[in-house]
Amino acid sequence: MRCLGIESTAHTFGAAVMEDEAGGKAAASGTRNTGGVSASHEPQGGSESTDAERSVRDEEVLSSEKDMYEPDEGGIHPREAAEHHYAKSLDVYSNALRQAGIEVEELDCIAFSQGPGMPPSLDVGAVVARSLALKHNLPIYGVNHILGHIEIGRLMTDTEDPVVLYVSGGNSQVVSYAGGRYRVFGETLDIAAGNALDKLARTLGIPHPGGPEIERLAKEGEELLELSYVVKGMDFSFSGLLTEAQRMYEKGDVRKEDLCLSFQEHMYAMLVEATERAMAHLDRDEVLLTGGVAANGRLREMLETMAGERGGEAFLVPSEYATDNAAMIAWQGINRARNEEPDRISGTEIMSEWRPEEVKVTWR
Ligand code: ATP
Ligand code: FE2
């Protein structure tokens, strides 16, 4: 099966083609394949694990193109982001097909990010996907962006049943699979981790997105400042930390580097503490880190240390699949297409507040 994925939840417009181990159109003709890789993603009961078979070589990313909207100043302006996406959509789509070396007729289905996200941005991906599906008579699947981040992480790292720490610009959640759904066990009580980083960056005069530059500055930090630290059970909060850091900087008595170091240490310690608690309660020894903030080296290191100390293992999504990308949407399209009927066009309205637990998981 070969799927075109379209991503447009926030700042990135992406298009990608993924193909599963069964191959493209010809191989997939006939009845839907509900076994194959889906089955190999089941937790392995016996000692003879087939883990080695579950690798990216079987579910190939034929192409993954994207173009990111970067605001001149400040955060993302939703209308401008949407205009950017409309302007770039056809080029990004054509490049994805060209890079994959296929024609649109060789696709088996189309998937797009149906939510959650910013409505003006989401609309662009939905319109492009619907238009292509109708023009080329392709089955369409609206997929959940959060499950896209989780499933690409699971695919790329070969973890089976992890506790997932999903941290991005719009979301920060501790998620795990239970009873046929991905359940949120803990989450931010206010703003997302990436959003807090981007807002701090703005105060420091760093352009959006601020995560990478804060990471670079933090490496030059020397003094660990005391900042607020809020974990409640498996939930956490970043708005107090952010306000405190912004005030400190505005008062002018701290070095940028020290502030970035301290901000990161506090924020990532909160995330790791909540994640560890979820692992203990759920009796899991694997943890998967995914989402845009998963590109952060320090967070990756802290999570690995925590998992190691528990006798477990941390699985880290490769950086190129950490931030928003369309390969994860194409892969989630394949997951759905192998197990579900396509959506009706009338059922593809965007869902800007769509939560992961609302999705019935048919592919595990
Ligand atoms: P979602 O809809 O999943 O919330 P998003 O729109 O936030 O997605 P992502 O690409 O998943 O998009 O995440 C972007 C966030 O990741 C930004 O807040 C950015 O600052 C942050 N980020 C990117 N690289 C790093 C890094 N190296 N360290 C910390 N944060 C990072
Ligand atoms: Fe994302």
mmCIF file with all atom_site columns, N, CA and C in Angstrom, residues 44-80:
data_model
loop_
_atom_site.group_PDB
_atom_site.id
_atom_site.type_symbol
_atom_site.label_atom_id
_atom_site.label_alt_id
_atom_site.label_comp_id
_atom_site.label_asym_id
_atom_site.label_entity_id
_atom_site.label_seq_id
_atom_site.pdbx_PDB_ins_code
_atom_site.Cartn_x
_atom_site.Cartn_y
_atom_site.Cartn_z
_atom_site.occupancy
_atom_site.B_iso_or_equiv
_atom_site.pdbx_formal_charge
_atom_site.auth_seq_id
_atom_site.auth_comp_id
_atom_site.auth_asym_id
_atom_site.auth_atom_id
_atom_site.pdbx_PDB_model_num
ATOM 1   N N  . GLN A 1 44 ? 4.962  -8.938  21.288 1.00 0.00 ? 44 GLN A N  1
ATOM 2   C CA . GLN A 1 44 ? 5.381  -10.315 21.020 1.00 0.00 ? 44 GLN A CA 1
ATOM 3   C C  . GLN A 1 44 ? 5.345  -11.117 22.309 1.00 0.00 ? 44 GLN A C  1
ATOM 4   N N  . GLY A 1 45 ? 4.579  -12.197 22.296 1.00 0.00 ? 45 GLY A N  1
ATOM 5   C CA . GLY A 1 45 ? 4.439  -12.983 23.515 1.00 0.00 ? 45 GLY A CA 1
ATOM 6   C C  . GLY A 1 45 ? 5.609  -13.913 23.739 1.00 0.00 ? 45 GLY A C  1
ATOM 7   N N  . GLY A 1 46 ? 6.051  -14.594 22.695 1.00 0.00 ? 46 GLY A N  1
ATOM 8   C CA . GLY A 1 46 ? 7.076  -15.629 22.847 1.00 0.00 ? 46 GLY A CA 1
ATOM 9   C C  . GLY A 1 46 ? 8.470  -15.046 22.939 1.00 0.00 ? 46 GLY A C  1
ATOM 10  N N  . SER A 1 47 ? 9.427  -15.923 23.134 1.00 0.00 ? 47 SER A N  1
ATOM 11  C CA . SER A 1 47 ? 10.797 -15.445 23.232 1.00 0.00 ? 47 SER A CA 1
ATOM 12  C C  . SER A 1 47 ? 11.373 -15.181 21.841 1.00 0.00 ? 47 SER A C  1
ATOM 13  N N  . GLU A 1 48 ? 10.775 -15.801 20.821 1.00 0.00 ? 48 GLU A N  1
ATOM 14  C CA . GLU A 1 48 ? 11.258 -15.606 19.456 1.00 0.00 ? 48 GLU A CA 1
ATOM 15  C C  . GLU A 1 48 ? 10.671 -14.310 18.901 1.00 0.00 ? 48 GLU A C  1
ATOM 16  N N  . SER A 1 49 ? 11.271 -13.204 19.235 1.00 0.00 ? 49 SER A N  1
ATOM 17  C CA . SER A 1 49 ? 10.721 -11.925 18.811 1.00 0.00 ? 49 SER A CA 1
ATOM 18  C C  . SER A 1 49 ? 10.963 -11.699 17.327 1.00 0.00 ? 49 SER A C  1
ATOM 19  N N  . THR A 1 50 ? 9.998  -11.089 16.665 1.00 0.00 ? 50 THR A N  1
ATOM 20  C CA . THR A 1 50 ? 10.189 -10.741 15.257 1.00 0.00 ? 50 THR A CA 1
ATOM 21  C C  . THR A 1 50 ? 10.556 -9.270  15.123 1.00 0.00 ? 50 THR A C  1
ATOM 22  N N  . ASP A 1 51 ? 11.083 -8.702  16.204 1.00 0.00 ? 51 ASP A N  1
ATOM 23  C CA . ASP A 1 51 ? 11.435 -7.285  16.221 1.00 0.00 ? 51 ASP A CA 1
ATOM 24  C C  . ASP A 1 51 ? 12.246 -6.859  15.007 1.00 0.00 ? 51 ASP A C  1
ATOM 25  N N  . ALA A 1 52 ? 13.215 -7.688  14.647 1.00 0.00 ? 52 ALA A N  1
ATOM 26  C CA . ALA A 1 52 ? 14.119 -7.301  13.573 1.00 0.00 ? 52 ALA A CA 1
ATOM 27  C C  . ALA A 1 52 ? 13.366 -7.063  12.275 1.00 0.00 ? 52 ALA A C  1
ATOM 28  N N  . GLU A 1 53 ? 12.207 -7.706  12.130 1.00 0.00 ? 53 GLU A N  1
ATOM 29  C CA . GLU A 1 53 ? 11.448 -7.539  10.891 1.00 0.00 ? 53 GLU A CA 1
ATOM 30  C C  . GLU A 1 53 ? 10.755 -6.185  10.850 1.00 0.00 ? 53 GLU A C  1
ATOM 31  N N  . ARG A 1 54 ? 10.557 -5.590  12.013 1.00 0.00 ? 54 ARG A N  1
ATOM 32  C CA . ARG A 1 54 ? 9.810  -4.339  12.039 1.00 0.00 ? 54 ARG A CA 1
ATOM 33  C C  . ARG A 1 54 ? 10.762 -3.178  11.879 1.00 0.00 ? 54 ARG A C  1
ATOM 34  N N  . SER A 1 55 ? 11.112 -2.867  10.684 1.00 0.00 ? 55 SER A N  1
ATOM 35  C CA . SER A 1 55 ? 12.034 -1.758  10.537 1.00 0.00 ? 55 SER A CA 1
ATOM 36  C C  . SER A 1 55 ? 11.604 -0.901  9.372  1.00 0.00 ? 55 SER A C  1
ATOM 37  N N  . VAL A 1 56 ? 12.251 0.244   9.264  1.00 0.00 ? 56 VAL A N  1
ATOM 38  C CA . VAL A 1 56 ? 11.827 1.209   8.260  1.00 0.00 ? 56 VAL A CA 1
ATOM 39  C C  . VAL A 1 56 ? 12.018 0.659   6.856  1.00 0.00 ? 56 VAL A C  1
ATOM 40  N N  . ARG A 1 57 ? 12.873 -0.339  6.701  1.00 0.00 ? 57 ARG A N  1
ATOM 41  C CA . ARG A 1 57 ? 13.073 -0.838  5.336  1.00 0.00 ? 57 ARG A CA 1
ATOM 42  C C  . ARG A 1 57 ? 11.787 -1.463  4.796  1.00 0.00 ? 57 ARG A C  1
ATOM 43  N N  . ASP A 1 58 ? 10.918 -1.912  5.692  1.00 0.00 ? 58 ASP A N  1
ATOM 44  C CA . ASP A 1 58 ? 9.670  -2.525  5.245  1.00 0.00 ? 58 ASP A CA 1
ATOM 45  C C  . ASP A 1 58 ? 8.580  -1.497  4.980  1.00 0.00 ? 58 ASP A C  1
ATOM 46  N N  . GLU A 1 59 ? 8.606  -0.448  5.725  1.00 0.00 ? 59 GLU A N  1
ATOM 47  C CA . GLU A 1 59 ? 7.573  0.579   5.533  1.00 0.00 ? 59 GLU A CA 1
ATOM 48  C C  . GLU A 1 59 ? 8.308  1.833   5.105  1.00 0.00 ? 59 GLU A C  1
ATOM 49  N N  . GLU A 1 60 ? 8.531  1.949   3.832  1.00 0.00 ? 60 GLU A N  1
ATOM 50  C CA . GLU A 1 60 ? 9.496  2.942   3.404  1.00 0.00 ? 60 GLU A CA 1
ATOM 51  C C  . GLU A 1 60 ? 8.941  4.340   3.214  1.00 0.00 ? 60 GLU A C  1
ATOM 52  N N  . VAL A 1 61 ? 9.711  5.275   3.673  1.00 0.00 ? 61 VAL A N  1
ATOM 53  C CA . VAL A 1 61 ? 9.385  6.662   3.391  1.00 0.00 ? 61 VAL A CA 1
ATOM 54  C C  . VAL A 1 61 ? 9.940  6.947   1.997  1.00 0.00 ? 61 VAL A C  1
ATOM 55  N N  . LEU A 1 62 ? 9.065  7.028   1.004  1.00 0.00 ? 62 LEU A N  1
ATOM 56  C CA . LEU A 1 62 ? 9.536  7.272   -0.362 1.00 0.00 ? 62 LEU A CA 1
ATOM 57  C C  . LEU A 1 62 ? 9.912  8.737   -0.543 1.00 0.00 ? 62 LEU A C  1
ATOM 58  N N  . SER A 1 63 ? 9.222  9.598   0.193  1.00 0.00 ? 63 SER A N  1
ATOM 59  C CA . SER A 1 63 ? 9.573  11.023  0.158  1.00 0.00 ? 63 SER A CA 1
ATOM 60  C C  . SER A 1 63 ? 8.939  11.699  1.351  1.00 0.00 ? 63 SER A C  1
ATOM 61  N N  . SER A 1 64 ? 9.551  12.798  1.793  1.00 0.00 ? 64 SER A N  1
ATOM 62  C CA . SER A 1 64 ? 8.946  13.605  2.850  1.00 0.00 ? 64 SER A CA 1
ATOM 63  C C  . SER A 1 64 ? 9.392  15.047  2.644  1.00 0.00 ? 64 SER A C  1
ATOM 64  N N  . GLU A 1 65 ? 8.483  15.835  2.101  1.00 0.00 ? 65 GLU A N  1
ATOM 65  C CA . GLU A 1 65 ? 8.777  17.233  1.765  1.00 0.00 ? 65 GLU A CA 1
ATOM 66  C C  . GLU A 1 65 ? 8.044  18.146  2.731  1.00 0.00 ? 65 GLU A C  1
ATOM 67  N N  . LYS A 1 66 ? 8.653  19.284  3.059  1.00 0.00 ? 66 LYS A N  1
ATOM 68  C CA . LYS A 1 66 ? 7.903  20.234  3.859  1.00 0.00 ? 66 LYS A CA 1
ATOM 69  C C  . LYS A 1 66 ? 8.407  21.647  3.677  1.00 0.00 ? 66 LYS A C  1
ATOM 70  N N  . ASP A 1 67 ? 7.554  22.587  3.991  1.00 0.00 ? 67 ASP A N  1
ATOM 71  C CA . ASP A 1 67 ? 7.916  23.995  3.942  1.00 0.00 ? 67 ASP A CA 1
ATOM 72  C C  . ASP A 1 67 ? 7.320  24.641  5.181  1.00 0.00 ? 67 ASP A C  1
ATOM 73  N N  . MET A 1 68 ? 8.174  25.328  5.927  1.00 0.00 ? 68 MET A N  1
ATOM 74  C CA . MET A 1 68 ? 7.732  25.857  7.211  1.00 0.00 ? 68 MET A CA 1
ATOM 75  C C  . MET A 1 68 ? 7.511  27.361  7.144  1.00 0.00 ? 68 MET A C  1
ATOM 76  N N  . TYR A 1 69 ? 6.388  27.781  7.676  1.00 0.00 ? 69 TYR A N  1
ATOM 77  C CA . TYR A 1 69 ? 6.096  29.208  7.794  1.00 0.00 ? 69 TYR A CA 1
ATOM 78  C C  . TYR A 1 69 ? 6.877  29.767  8.977  1.00 0.00 ? 69 TYR A C  1
ATOM 79  N N  . GLU A 1 70 ? 7.634  30.833  8.719  1.00 0.00 ? 70 GLU A N  1
ATOM 80  C CA . GLU A 1 70 ? 8.385  31.458  9.809  1.00 0.00 ? 70 GLU A CA 1
ATOM 81  C C  . GLU A 1 70 ? 7.960  32.908  9.949  1.00 0.00 ? 70 GLU A C  1
ATOM 82  N N  . PRO A 1 71 ? 7.314  33.242  11.063 1.00 0.00 ? 71 PRO A N  1
ATOM 83  C CA . PRO A 1 71 ? 6.859  34.631  11.233 1.00 0.00 ? 71 PRO A CA 1
ATOM 84  C C  . PRO A 1 71 ? 8.044  35.600  11.281 1.00 0.00 ? 71 PRO A C  1
ATOM 85  N N  . ASP A 1 72 ? 7.836  36.808  10.720 1.00 0.00 ? 72 ASP A N  1
ATOM 86  C CA . ASP A 1 72 ? 8.904  37.820  10.754 1.00 0.00 ? 72 ASP A CA 1
ATOM 87  C C  . ASP A 1 72 ? 9.252  38.162  12.195 1.00 0.00 ? 72 ASP A C  1
ATOM 88  N N  . GLU A 1 73 ? 8.202  38.309  13.009 1.00 0.00 ? 73 GLU A N  1
ATOM 89  C CA . GLU A 1 73 ? 8.459  38.512  14.439 1.00 0.00 ? 73 GLU A CA 1
ATOM 90  C C  . GLU A 1 73 ? 7.270  37.952  15.215 1.00 0.00 ? 73 GLU A C  1
ATOM 91  N N  . GLY A 1 74 ? 7.523  37.640  16.495 1.00 0.00 ? 74 GLY A N  1
ATOM 92  C CA . GLY A 1 74 ? 6.447  37.109  17.329 1.00 0.00 ? 74 GLY A CA 1
ATOM 93  C C  . GLY A 1 74 ? 6.152  35.657  17.009 1.00 0.00 ? 74 GLY A C  1
ATOM 94  N N  . GLY A 1 75 ? 4.976  35.197  17.468 1.00 0.00 ? 75 GLY A N  1
ATOM 95  C CA . GLY A 1 75 ? 4.600  33.802  17.281 1.00 0.00 ? 75 GLY A CA 1
ATOM 96  C C  . GLY A 1 75 ? 3.898  33.589  15.953 1.00 0.00 ? 75 GLY A C  1
ATOM 97  N N  . ILE A 1 76 ? 3.232  32.448  15.839 1.00 0.00 ? 76 ILE A N  1
ATOM 98  C CA . ILE A 1 76 ? 2.543  32.115  14.593 1.00 0.00 ? 76 ILE A CA 1
ATOM 99  C C  . ILE A 1 76 ? 1.261  32.944  14.468 1.00 0.00 ? 76 ILE A C  1
ATOM 100 N N  . HIS A 1 77 ? 1.091  33.634  13.326 1.00 0.00 ? 77 HIS A N  1
ATOM 101 C CA . HIS A 1 77 ? -0.185 34.297  13.045 1.00 0.00 ? 77 HIS A CA 1
ATOM 102 C C  . HIS A 1 77 ? -1.002 33.300  12.229 1.00 0.00 ? 77 HIS A C  1
ATOM 103 N N  . PRO A 1 78 ? -2.117 32.803  12.762 1.00 0.00 ? 78 PRO A N  1
ATOM 104 C CA . PRO A 1 78 ? -2.853 31.737  12.082 1.00 0.00 ? 78 PRO A CA 1
ATOM 105 C C  . PRO A 1 78 ? -3.202 32.045  10.621 1.00 0.00 ? 78 PRO A C  1
ATOM 106 N N  . ARG A 1 79 ? -3.653 33.244  10.329 1.00 0.00 ? 79 ARG A N  1
ATOM 107 C CA . ARG A 1 79 ? -4.028 33.573  8.935  1.00 0.00 ? 79 ARG A CA 1
ATOM 108 C C  . ARG A 1 79 ? -2.822 33.530  8.010  1.00 0.00 ? 79 ARG A C  1
ATOM 109 N N  . GLU A 1 80 ? -1.709 34.109  8.515  1.00 0.00 ? 80 GLU A N  1
ATOM 110 C CA . GLU A 1 80 ? -0.498 34.126  7.680  1.00 0.00 ? 80 GLU A CA 1
ATOM 111 C C  . GLU A 1 80 ? 0.006  32.714  7.430  1.00 0.00 ? 80 GLU A C  1
#
